[in-house]
Each structure stands twice: as C-alpha cells, then as structure tokens.
Amino acid sequence: NAHFVKSGGTLLYATCSLLKEEGEAQMEWFVGQHPEFSIEETLRTRPDEGGCDGFFAARLKRLPNTIP
C-alpha cells in the first residue's frame, strides 16, 4: 500500500503480464493519483526477446518531504 512508503522510500510494482494496460498504463494512472511518487525506472521483458518470461516492473520513489 502506497500510504506505508516513507518519505524518500521506494515502491516496486511488478506484473507477469505483457499488456500495457497492466504495466505502463497502470503506472501513469498511479502517479496521476499519487503525485508524491515519481517513476525512477521501468523494465519490460518478452519471451520472444531474451528467452525469459514476459513481465513488467517499475521502481517508484516517494518524493522527499512528503507525508506518508
């Protein structure tokens, strides 16, 4: 739950879906609802590239000096 992330803390979101609606679109929605967070990095893998399962992950940071 985002409310439990301390100021300056990190939140990780990951899904084993290849759908942008469950990856990038969710992160766009989330930061729109929670402007105290910013997306630091995202990663997407696909089974047809690199030989591993497909998933999406995003690392978000709660901005410093924001109250959890």
PDB file of C-alpha atoms in Angstrom:
ATOM      1  CA  ASN A   1       0.000   0.000   0.000  1.00  0.00           C
ATOM      2  CA  ALA A   2       1.441   3.353  -1.081  1.00  0.00           C
ATOM      3  CA  HIS A   3       0.464   5.010   2.201  1.00  0.00           C
ATOM      4  CA  PHE A   4       3.036   2.925   4.066  1.00  0.00           C
ATOM      5  CA  VAL A   5       6.025   4.098   1.984  1.00  0.00           C
ATOM      6  CA  LYS A   6       8.101   6.607   3.945  1.00  0.00           C
ATOM      7  CA  SER A   7       9.255   9.929   2.523  1.00  0.00           C
ATOM      8  CA  GLY A   8      12.125   9.183   0.130  1.00  0.00           C
ATOM      9  CA  GLY A   9      11.198   5.467   0.143  1.00  0.00           C
ATOM     10  CA  THR A  10      10.867   3.069  -2.775  1.00  0.00           C
ATOM     11  CA  LEU A  11       7.785   1.267  -4.096  1.00  0.00           C
ATOM     12  CA  LEU A  12       8.107  -1.618  -6.557  1.00  0.00           C
ATOM     13  CA  TYR A  13       5.294  -2.640  -8.908  1.00  0.00           C
ATOM     14  CA  ALA A  14       5.587  -5.848 -10.917  1.00  0.00           C
ATOM     15  CA  THR A  15       3.235  -7.919 -13.023  1.00  0.00           C
ATOM     16  CA  CYS A  16       3.700 -11.022 -15.148  1.00  0.00           C
ATOM     17  CA  SER A  17       1.562  -9.502 -17.895  1.00  0.00           C
ATOM     18  CA  LEU A  18       2.592  -8.360 -21.350  1.00  0.00           C
ATOM     19  CA  LEU A  19      -0.342  -5.932 -21.586  1.00  0.00           C
ATOM     20  CA  LYS A  20       0.493  -2.219 -21.481  1.00  0.00           C
ATOM     21  CA  GLU A  21      -2.837  -1.707 -19.666  1.00  0.00           C
ATOM     22  CA  GLU A  22      -1.424  -3.700 -16.747  1.00  0.00           C
ATOM     23  CA  GLY A  23       2.049  -2.132 -16.885  1.00  0.00           C
ATOM     24  CA  GLU A  24       2.768   1.344 -18.229  1.00  0.00           C
ATOM     25  CA  ALA A  25      -0.875   2.449 -18.162  1.00  0.00           C
ATOM     26  CA  GLN A  26      -1.188   1.451 -14.501  1.00  0.00           C
ATOM     27  CA  MET A  27       1.906   3.462 -13.617  1.00  0.00           C
ATOM     28  CA  GLU A  28       0.597   6.529 -15.494  1.00  0.00           C
ATOM     29  CA  TRP A  29      -2.686   6.231 -13.587  1.00  0.00           C
ATOM     30  CA  PHE A  30      -0.906   5.695 -10.257  1.00  0.00           C
ATOM     31  CA  VAL A  31       1.348   8.757 -10.469  1.00  0.00           C
ATOM     32  CA  GLY A  32      -1.667  10.777 -11.631  1.00  0.00           C
ATOM     33  CA  GLN A  33      -3.470   9.758  -8.428  1.00  0.00           C
ATOM     34  CA  HIS A  34      -0.335   9.954  -6.237  1.00  0.00           C
ATOM     35  CA  PRO A  35       1.763  12.962  -7.318  1.00  0.00           C
ATOM     36  CA  GLU A  36       4.015  12.372  -4.315  1.00  0.00           C
ATOM     37  CA  PHE A  37       5.574   9.491  -6.320  1.00  0.00           C
ATOM     38  CA  SER A  38       7.783   9.574  -9.396  1.00  0.00           C
ATOM     39  CA  ILE A  39       8.754   6.700 -11.670  1.00  0.00           C
ATOM     40  CA  GLU A  40      12.501   6.090 -11.448  1.00  0.00           C
ATOM     41  CA  GLU A  41      12.880   3.120 -13.771  1.00  0.00           C
ATOM     42  CA  THR A  42      10.829   0.570 -15.703  1.00  0.00           C
ATOM     43  CA  LEU A  43      11.690  -2.817 -17.151  1.00  0.00           C
ATOM     44  CA  ARG A  44       9.750  -4.945 -19.608  1.00  0.00           C
ATOM     45  CA  THR A  45      10.787  -8.400 -20.824  1.00  0.00           C
ATOM     46  CA  ARG A  46       9.222 -10.517 -23.537  1.00  0.00           C
ATOM     47  CA  PRO A  47       9.509 -14.234 -24.208  1.00  0.00           C
ATOM     48  CA  ASP A  48      10.442 -13.609 -27.850  1.00  0.00           C
ATOM     49  CA  GLU A  49      13.353 -11.365 -26.794  1.00  0.00           C
ATOM     50  CA  GLY A  50      15.999 -12.721 -24.471  1.00  0.00           C
ATOM     51  CA  GLY A  51      14.386 -16.098 -23.808  1.00  0.00           C
ATOM     52  CA  CYS A  52      12.778 -15.257 -20.460  1.00  0.00           C
ATOM     53  CA  ASP A  53       9.166 -14.895 -19.372  1.00  0.00           C
ATOM     54  CA  GLY A  54       7.323 -11.674 -20.082  1.00  0.00           C
ATOM     55  CA  PHE A  55       6.801  -9.204 -17.256  1.00  0.00           C
ATOM     56  CA  PHE A  56       6.735  -5.521 -16.401  1.00  0.00           C
ATOM     57  CA  ALA A  57       8.293  -3.854 -13.368  1.00  0.00           C
ATOM     58  CA  ALA A  58       8.531  -0.247 -12.216  1.00  0.00           C
ATOM     59  CA  ARG A  59      10.502   1.333  -9.386  1.00  0.00           C
ATOM     60  CA  LEU A  60       8.849   4.412  -7.917  1.00  0.00           C
ATOM     61  CA  LYS A  61      10.203   6.834  -5.330  1.00  0.00           C
ATOM     62  CA  ARG A  62       8.156   8.790  -2.831  1.00  0.00           C
ATOM     63  CA  LEU A  63       9.404  12.334  -3.132  1.00  0.00           C
ATOM     64  CA  PRO A  64      11.345  13.631  -0.109  1.00  0.00           C
ATOM     65  CA  ASN A  65       9.440  15.672   2.446  1.00  0.00           C
ATOM     66  CA  THR A  66       6.034  14.194   1.562  1.00  0.00           C
ATOM     67  CA  ILE A  67       3.984  12.837   4.408  1.00  0.00           C
ATOM     68  CA  PRO A  68       3.106   9.122   4.080  1.00  0.00           C
TER      69      PRO A  68
END
